[in-house]
Structure formats: C-alpha cells, structure tokens
PDB file of C-alpha atoms in Angstrom:
ATOM      1  CA  MET A   1       3.569  30.463 -41.726  1.00  0.00           C
ATOM      2  CA  ASP A   2       3.199  33.267 -44.287  1.00  0.00           C
ATOM      3  CA  GLU A   3      -0.002  34.385 -45.920  1.00  0.00           C
ATOM      4  CA  LEU A   4       0.883  32.757 -49.282  1.00  0.00           C
ATOM      5  CA  ASN A   5       1.349  29.336 -47.765  1.00  0.00           C
ATOM      6  CA  VAL A   6      -1.907  29.636 -45.827  1.00  0.00           C
ATOM      7  CA  ASN A   7      -3.775  30.639 -49.003  1.00  0.00           C
ATOM      8  CA  GLN A   8      -2.231  27.661 -50.871  1.00  0.00           C
ATOM      9  CA  MET A   9      -3.362  25.217 -48.257  1.00  0.00           C
ATOM     10  CA  GLN A  10      -6.876  26.632 -48.292  1.00  0.00           C
ATOM     11  CA  THR A  11      -7.001  26.452 -52.080  1.00  0.00           C
ATOM     12  CA  GLU A  12      -5.799  22.857 -52.236  1.00  0.00           C
ATOM     13  CA  GLY A  13      -8.424  21.751 -49.738  1.00  0.00           C
ATOM     14  CA  LYS A  14      -6.190  18.900 -48.635  1.00  0.00           C
ATOM     15  CA  PRO A  15      -4.290  18.874 -45.287  1.00  0.00           C
ATOM     16  CA  THR A  16      -0.549  18.936 -45.438  1.00  0.00           C
ATOM     17  CA  VAL A  17      -0.335  16.909 -42.191  1.00  0.00           C
ATOM     18  CA  ASN A  18      -0.772  13.212 -41.574  1.00  0.00           C
ATOM     19  CA  VAL A  19      -4.307  13.221 -40.185  1.00  0.00           C
ATOM     20  CA  LEU A  20      -4.226   9.431 -39.538  1.00  0.00           C
ATOM     21  CA  LEU A  21      -1.120   9.803 -37.398  1.00  0.00           C
ATOM     22  CA  LEU A  22      -2.479  12.818 -35.549  1.00  0.00           C
ATOM     23  CA  ALA A  23      -5.856  11.155 -34.998  1.00  0.00           C
ATOM     24  CA  LYS A  24      -4.278   8.148 -33.369  1.00  0.00           C
ATOM     25  CA  TRP A  25      -1.752   9.894 -31.066  1.00  0.00           C
ATOM     26  CA  THR A  26      -3.791  12.962 -30.060  1.00  0.00           C
ATOM     27  CA  ASN A  27      -6.422  10.598 -28.751  1.00  0.00           C
ATOM     28  CA  ILE A  28      -3.718   9.004 -26.503  1.00  0.00           C
ATOM     29  CA  LEU A  29      -2.616  12.521 -25.442  1.00  0.00           C
ATOM     30  CA  PHE A  30      -6.168  13.090 -24.274  1.00  0.00           C
ATOM     31  CA  TRP A  31      -6.168  10.041 -21.949  1.00  0.00           C
ATOM     32  CA  LEU A  32      -2.653  10.802 -20.704  1.00  0.00           C
ATOM     33  CA  ILE A  33      -3.791  14.278 -19.602  1.00  0.00           C
ATOM     34  CA  ILE A  34      -6.670  12.636 -17.710  1.00  0.00           C
ATOM     35  CA  VAL A  35      -4.308  10.333 -15.965  1.00  0.00           C
ATOM     36  CA  SER A  36      -1.883  13.143 -15.150  1.00  0.00           C
ATOM     37  CA  THR A  37      -4.683  15.262 -13.751  1.00  0.00           C
ATOM     38  CA  VAL A  38      -5.854  12.458 -11.413  1.00  0.00           C
ATOM     39  CA  ALA A  39      -2.213  11.856 -10.321  1.00  0.00           C
ATOM     40  CA  ASN A  40      -1.765  15.526  -9.515  1.00  0.00           C
ATOM     41  CA  MET A  41      -4.835  15.385  -7.289  1.00  0.00           C
ATOM     42  CA  LEU A  42      -3.349  12.500  -5.440  1.00  0.00           C
ATOM     43  CA  THR A  43      -0.174  14.482  -4.745  1.00  0.00           C
ATOM     44  CA  SER A  44      -2.021  17.369  -3.085  1.00  0.00           C
ATOM     45  CA  GLU A  45      -1.046  18.413   0.455  1.00  0.00           C
ATOM     46  CA  ASN A  46      -4.198  17.015   2.018  1.00  0.00           C
ATOM     47  CA  VAL A  47      -3.655  13.543   0.441  1.00  0.00           C
ATOM     48  CA  THR A  48       0.038  13.662   1.318  1.00  0.00           C
ATOM     49  CA  ASN A  49      -0.727  14.274   4.980  1.00  0.00           C
ATOM     50  CA  ALA A  50      -3.546  11.755   5.194  1.00  0.00           C
ATOM     51  CA  VAL A  51      -2.261   8.894   3.019  1.00  0.00           C
ATOM     52  CA  PRO A  52       1.534   9.324   2.228  1.00  0.00           C
ATOM     53  CA  LEU A  53       1.723   6.059   0.302  1.00  0.00           C
ATOM     54  CA  LEU A  54      -1.142   7.108  -2.071  1.00  0.00           C
ATOM     55  CA  ALA A  55       0.551  10.472  -2.594  1.00  0.00           C
ATOM     56  CA  PHE A  56       3.838   8.785  -3.412  1.00  0.00           C
ATOM     57  CA  SER A  57       2.033   6.554  -5.955  1.00  0.00           C
ATOM     58  CA  GLY A  58       0.530   9.660  -7.463  1.00  0.00           C
ATOM     59  CA  ARG A  59       3.992  11.158  -7.913  1.00  0.00           C
ATOM     60  CA  ILE A  60       5.166   7.995  -9.664  1.00  0.00           C
ATOM     61  CA  VAL A  61       2.168   7.977 -11.994  1.00  0.00           C
ATOM     62  CA  ASN A  62       2.611  11.682 -12.667  1.00  0.00           C
ATOM     63  CA  ILE A  63       6.235  11.196 -13.619  1.00  0.00           C
ATOM     64  CA  ALA A  64       5.418   8.211 -15.838  1.00  0.00           C
ATOM     65  CA  SER A  65       2.565  10.066 -17.563  1.00  0.00           C
ATOM     66  CA  THR A  66       4.734  13.091 -18.177  1.00  0.00           C
ATOM     67  CA  ALA A  67       7.429  10.998 -19.825  1.00  0.00           C
ATOM     68  CA  ALA A  68       4.856   9.077 -21.806  1.00  0.00           C
ATOM     69  CA  TYR A  69       3.327  12.392 -22.935  1.00  0.00           C
ATOM     70  CA  GLY A  70       6.793  13.428 -24.271  1.00  0.00           C
ATOM     71  CA  VAL A  71       7.096  10.104 -26.145  1.00  0.00           C
ATOM     72  CA  ILE A  72       3.757  10.677 -27.843  1.00  0.00           C
ATOM     73  CA  LEU A  73       4.740  14.239 -28.783  1.00  0.00           C
ATOM     74  CA  LEU A  74       7.899  12.791 -30.393  1.00  0.00           C
ATOM     75  CA  LYS A  75       5.781  10.482 -32.461  1.00  0.00           C
ATOM     76  CA  ILE A  76       3.927  13.348 -34.018  1.00  0.00           C
ATOM     77  CA  ALA A  77       6.976  15.654 -34.213  1.00  0.00           C
ATOM     78  CA  SER A  78       7.121  14.991 -37.926  1.00  0.00           C
ATOM     79  CA  GLU A  79       4.049  17.166 -38.291  1.00  0.00           C
ATOM     80  CA  SER A  80       5.419  20.112 -36.368  1.00  0.00           C
ATOM     81  CA  ILE A  81       8.912  20.729 -35.003  1.00  0.00           C
ATOM     82  CA  HIS A  82       7.249  22.419 -31.959  1.00  0.00           C
ATOM     83  CA  TYR A  83       6.214  18.946 -30.665  1.00  0.00           C
ATOM     84  CA  ARG A  84       9.820  17.791 -30.484  1.00  0.00           C
ATOM     85  CA  LYS A  85      10.772  20.818 -28.391  1.00  0.00           C
ATOM     86  CA  SER A  86       7.773  20.325 -26.108  1.00  0.00           C
ATOM     87  CA  ALA A  87       8.730  16.602 -25.712  1.00  0.00           C
ATOM     88  CA  ILE A  88      12.200  17.603 -24.557  1.00  0.00           C
ATOM     89  CA  CYS A  89      10.629  19.784 -21.885  1.00  0.00           C
ATOM     90  CA  CYS A  90       8.427  16.837 -20.765  1.00  0.00           C
ATOM     91  CA  PHE A  91      11.490  14.632 -20.338  1.00  0.00           C
ATOM     92  CA  PHE A  92      13.333  17.402 -18.497  1.00  0.00           C
ATOM     93  CA  THR A  93      10.349  17.875 -16.138  1.00  0.00           C
ATOM     94  CA  ALA A  94      10.126  14.146 -15.477  1.00  0.00           C
ATOM     95  CA  ALA A  95      13.883  14.025 -14.788  1.00  0.00           C
ATOM     96  CA  ILE A  96      13.687  16.893 -12.312  1.00  0.00           C
ATOM     97  CA  SER A  97      10.838  15.105 -10.485  1.00  0.00           C
ATOM     98  CA  ILE A  98      12.854  11.886 -10.272  1.00  0.00           C
ATOM     99  CA  ALA A  99      15.936  13.754  -9.068  1.00  0.00           C
ATOM    100  CA  VAL A 100      14.137  15.400  -6.140  1.00  0.00           C
ATOM    101  CA  MET A 101      12.274  12.350  -4.927  1.00  0.00           C
ATOM    102  CA  PRO A 102      15.060  10.960  -2.683  1.00  0.00           C
ATOM    103  CA  ILE A 103      15.883  14.317  -1.182  1.00  0.00           C
ATOM    104  CA  SER A 104      15.195  14.531   2.536  1.00  0.00           C
ATOM    105  CA  ASP A 105      12.779  17.080   3.966  1.00  0.00           C
ATOM    106  CA  ASN A 106      15.569  19.032   5.630  1.00  0.00           C
ATOM    107  CA  MET A 107      17.356  19.537   2.331  1.00  0.00           C
ATOM    108  CA  GLU A 108      14.268  20.388   0.416  1.00  0.00           C
ATOM    109  CA  PHE A 109      14.033  23.777   2.006  1.00  0.00           C
ATOM    110  CA  PHE A 110      17.375  24.851   0.563  1.00  0.00           C
ATOM    111  CA  ILE A 111      16.708  23.710  -3.009  1.00  0.00           C
ATOM    112  CA  ALA A 112      12.937  24.135  -3.190  1.00  0.00           C
ATOM    113  CA  ILE A 113      12.952  27.671  -4.659  1.00  0.00           C
ATOM    114  CA  PRO A 114      15.418  27.039  -7.532  1.00  0.00           C
ATOM    115  CA  VAL A 115      13.759  23.658  -8.326  1.00  0.00           C
ATOM    116  CA  VAL A 116      10.306  25.264  -8.406  1.00  0.00           C
ATOM    117  CA  ILE A 117      11.548  28.138 -10.581  1.00  0.00           C
ATOM    118  CA  VAL A 118      13.264  25.800 -13.083  1.00  0.00           C
ATOM    119  CA  SER A 119      10.249  23.535 -13.188  1.00  0.00           C
ATOM    120  CA  ILE A 120       7.890  26.428 -13.860  1.00  0.00           C
ATOM    121  CA  VAL A 121      10.064  27.830 -16.656  1.00  0.00           C
ATOM    122  CA  VAL A 122      10.504  24.484 -18.327  1.00  0.00           C
ATOM    123  CA  ASN A 123       6.811  23.706 -17.998  1.00  0.00           C
ATOM    124  CA  MET A 124       5.877  27.036 -19.586  1.00  0.00           C
ATOM    125  CA  ILE A 125       8.243  26.549 -22.468  1.00  0.00           C
ATOM    126  CA  GLY A 126       6.873  23.068 -22.975  1.00  0.00           C
ATOM    127  CA  GLU A 127       3.296  24.295 -22.936  1.00  0.00           C
ATOM    128  CA  TYR A 128       4.185  27.017 -25.395  1.00  0.00           C
ATOM    129  CA  TYR A 129       5.636  24.650 -27.935  1.00  0.00           C
ATOM    130  CA  GLU A 130       2.792  22.170 -27.500  1.00  0.00           C
ATOM    131  CA  PHE A 131       0.149  24.839 -27.954  1.00  0.00           C
ATOM    132  CA  MET A 132       1.967  26.210 -31.046  1.00  0.00           C
ATOM    133  CA  GLY A 133       2.255  22.639 -32.424  1.00  0.00           C
ATOM    134  CA  HIS A 134      -1.469  22.183 -32.093  1.00  0.00           C
ATOM    135  CA  THR A 135      -2.040  25.587 -33.719  1.00  0.00           C
ATOM    136  CA  ASN A 136       0.159  24.611 -36.643  1.00  0.00           C
ATOM    137  CA  VAL A 137      -1.214  21.124 -37.408  1.00  0.00           C
ATOM    138  CA  LEU A 138      -4.877  22.369 -37.280  1.00  0.00           C
ATOM    139  CA  ARG A 139      -4.281  25.422 -39.455  1.00  0.00           C
ATOM    140  CA  ASP A 140      -5.481  23.796 -42.672  1.00  0.00           C
ATOM    141  CA  VAL A 141      -7.891  21.335 -41.099  1.00  0.00           C
ATOM    142  CA  ASP A 142      -9.846  23.469 -38.593  1.00  0.00           C
ATOM    143  CA  ARG A 143      -8.799  27.078 -38.613  1.00  0.00           C
ATOM    144  CA  THR A 144     -11.238  27.975 -35.799  1.00  0.00           C
ATOM    145  CA  LEU A 145      -9.833  25.385 -33.394  1.00  0.00           C
ATOM    146  CA  SER A 146      -6.315  26.356 -34.450  1.00  0.00           C
ATOM    147  CA  ASP A 147      -7.012  29.945 -33.455  1.00  0.00           C
ATOM    148  CA  LYS A 148      -8.475  28.829 -30.188  1.00  0.00           C
ATOM    149  CA  TRP A 149      -5.241  27.075 -29.253  1.00  0.00           C
ATOM    150  CA  PHE A 150      -3.337  30.317 -29.818  1.00  0.00           C
ATOM    151  CA  LYS A 151      -5.818  32.258 -27.739  1.00  0.00           C
ATOM    152  CA  LEU A 152      -5.625  29.624 -24.990  1.00  0.00           C
ATOM    153  CA  TRP A 153      -1.892  30.173 -24.783  1.00  0.00           C
ATOM    154  CA  LYS A 154      -2.484  33.891 -24.134  1.00  0.00           C
ATOM    155  CA  TRP A 155      -4.945  32.969 -21.342  1.00  0.00           C
ATOM    156  CA  TYR A 156      -2.335  30.584 -19.929  1.00  0.00           C
ATOM    157  CA  VAL A 157       0.315  33.311 -19.788  1.00  0.00           C
ATOM    158  CA  GLY A 158      -2.205  35.821 -18.458  1.00  0.00           C
ATOM    159  CA  THR A 159      -3.221  33.635 -15.518  1.00  0.00           C
ATOM    160  CA  PHE A 160       0.447  32.905 -14.723  1.00  0.00           C
ATOM    161  CA  LEU A 161       1.356  36.601 -14.738  1.00  0.00           C
ATOM    162  CA  GLY A 162      -1.719  37.275 -12.636  1.00  0.00           C
ATOM    163  CA  MET A 163      -0.561  34.822  -9.964  1.00  0.00           C
ATOM    164  CA  ILE A 164       2.870  36.444  -9.903  1.00  0.00           C
ATOM    165  CA  GLY A 165       1.477  39.985  -9.843  1.00  0.00           C
ATOM    166  CA  GLY A 166      -1.067  39.071  -7.154  1.00  0.00           C
ATOM    167  CA  THR A 167       1.626  37.501  -4.974  1.00  0.00           C
ATOM    168  CA  VAL A 168       3.810  40.609  -5.194  1.00  0.00           C
ATOM    169  CA  LEU A 169       0.870  42.937  -4.600  1.00  0.00           C
ATOM    170  CA  ALA A 170      -0.188  40.910  -1.513  1.00  0.00           C
ATOM    171  CA  VAL A 171       2.904  42.241   0.224  1.00  0.00           C
ATOM    172  CA  MET A 172       1.575  45.808  -0.129  1.00  0.00           C
ATOM    173  CA  ILE A 173      -2.211  45.343  -0.347  1.00  0.00           C
ATOM    174  CA  PRO A 174      -2.984  41.866   1.094  1.00  0.00           C
ATOM    175  CA  LEU A 175      -6.694  41.717   0.320  1.00  0.00           C
ATOM    176  CA  LEU A 176      -6.353  42.892  -3.296  1.00  0.00           C
ATOM    177  CA  GLY A 177      -3.323  40.613  -3.920  1.00  0.00           C
ATOM    178  CA  LEU A 178      -5.257  37.622  -2.488  1.00  0.00           C
ATOM    179  CA  ILE A 179      -8.185  38.313  -4.746  1.00  0.00           C
ATOM    180  CA  ILE A 180      -6.039  38.466  -7.853  1.00  0.00           C
ATOM    181  CA  VAL A 181      -4.138  35.275  -6.856  1.00  0.00           C
ATOM    182  CA  LEU A 182      -7.476  33.498  -6.253  1.00  0.00           C
ATOM    183  CA  ALA A 183      -8.884  34.707  -9.596  1.00  0.00           C
ATOM    184  CA  SER A 184      -5.708  33.648 -11.374  1.00  0.00           C
ATOM    185  CA  THR A 185      -5.729  30.264  -9.723  1.00  0.00           C
ATOM    186  CA  ILE A 186      -9.308  29.700 -10.890  1.00  0.00           C
ATOM    187  CA  GLY A 187      -8.281  30.939 -14.358  1.00  0.00           C
ATOM    188  CA  THR A 188      -5.429  28.431 -14.448  1.00  0.00           C
ATOM    189  CA  LEU A 189      -7.835  25.614 -13.541  1.00  0.00           C
ATOM    190  CA  VAL A 190     -10.226  26.753 -16.270  1.00  0.00           C
ATOM    191  CA  VAL A 191      -7.351  26.834 -18.854  1.00  0.00           C
ATOM    192  CA  SER A 192      -6.342  23.252 -17.863  1.00  0.00           C
ATOM    193  CA  ILE A 193      -9.890  22.022 -18.348  1.00  0.00           C
ATOM    194  CA  VAL A 194     -10.252  23.845 -21.684  1.00  0.00           C
ATOM    195  CA  LYS A 195      -7.009  22.278 -22.793  1.00  0.00           C
ATOM    196  CA  ILE A 196      -8.375  18.809 -22.215  1.00  0.00           C
ATOM    197  CA  VAL A 197     -11.534  19.707 -24.109  1.00  0.00           C
ATOM    198  CA  TYR A 198      -9.490  21.123 -27.040  1.00  0.00           C
ATOM    199  CA  ILE A 199      -7.324  18.061 -27.301  1.00  0.00           C
ATOM    200  CA  TYR A 200     -10.467  15.890 -27.339  1.00  0.00           C
ATOM    201  CA  LYS A 201     -11.943  18.107 -30.096  1.00  0.00           C
ATOM    202  CA  MET A 202      -8.665  18.062 -32.035  1.00  0.00           C
ATOM    203  CA  SER A 203      -8.507  14.258 -31.960  1.00  0.00           C
ATOM    204  CA  LYS A 204     -12.138  14.138 -33.106  1.00  0.00           C
ATOM    205  CA  VAL A 205     -11.430  16.577 -35.931  1.00  0.00           C
ATOM    206  CA  PHE A 206      -8.594  14.436 -37.202  1.00  0.00           C
ATOM    207  CA  ARG A 207     -10.609  11.210 -36.919  1.00  0.00           C
ATOM    208  CA  ASN A 208     -13.476  12.694 -38.846  1.00  0.00           C
ATOM    209  CA  PHE A 209     -11.197  14.213 -41.472  1.00  0.00           C
ATOM    210  CA  SER A 210      -9.363  10.803 -41.958  1.00  0.00           C
ATOM    211  CA  ALA A 211     -12.744   9.107 -42.384  1.00  0.00           C
ATOM    212  CA  GLN A 212     -13.675  11.262 -45.397  1.00  0.00           C
TER     213      GLN A 212
END
C-alpha cells in the first residue's frame, strides 16, 4: 500500500475493512490455533510411542483444525487477498497429511524427505500470506499491532534459517551447531506463542472498534 493511501485512511479515521466480520472470525482463528497446538502435542514422538491411538487422534484433529483454519481464512479473504492464498496453503497441508496417513512405516523412509520439504515450504508460504493479511487489515485500525505482525514474520524466518544453518554447522562444529539449533527451536516456540497472543489482541481490537 502506497503512502498516499495510508495517509488517506489515517485522515478519514474510518477503517476500510469490515471490522464486524474480522472480529467474529479472528476470534475463531484464535481458538483453532489453541486446538491445533494441543493436537500437535499429542502427535509428539513420546505420545506416539506410549499411546499410539491418542497420537492418531491428535493427527486427525490437527488435520481437521488445519482445514477449518483455511475455511475461516476464506471467509475473511474479502478483506485481504493474502488470506485466500494462505487458505489454499492450509488445504494443501491438510491434503498432504491425509495422503501420507495410510503409508506404511517401510515406505515412509523413502518419501519422508520430499514430503517434509514440501510441507515446510507450503507452511512457510501460508504463514507469510497470513501474516501479511493480518498486517494489511490492521493497518488503519491499529498501526502498532500491524507493524508487530510484520516484525513477527521476520522473526519466523530468522528462527527457521537459524535451524537450517545450525543443522549444517553441526556437521563441522557439532557443539556450536547444536546450540544454534536449540536457540532457534526455542525461538520458533516463542514465535508460535506470540502469534497466538497477537491473534487474540487482533480479535479484541476489532471487537472494541466495532463497538464504538
């Protein structure tokens, strides 16, 4: 968005987005992220080894919540085209997860690497468009929170690159590489938590704005 449009919106003092629509559906996004986070915890290696059925249930819930997340993003796509692109990535991610579920353990070894790579790339693209969507719809409602979403994307990319760099470095300098991977992993966890907080704040901002 160019500087002229930004200044126009600030002058008008009225949001160019549907705050009622965004207040409703961003609140649902918040709860879906909570559900997805719990589901991911259930699919951890420890849970899978201890209670396979519980881990399987977690995978089902995770797929369902990912698809539902995409549906909600489509519902607010009228406010930012970025949401539509992010929704497509959600559906693609859910489809990949469904496709690999019936694959046997012996076959997983041969397709694990390409599947993981594709999933990571699609997920990053989806996250980018979602973050940019949030940045755009908040621009004339809460500029500070809008900027925070953009900065959070930079942190997201930074932690991801840190994990890759640390993994490569671990081959040459194991200890240093391990430290970088550990720090990046913690950073990724922090980014995930901050994302949940920001979505909650965003929903609250739109609810308060619509009540004025």
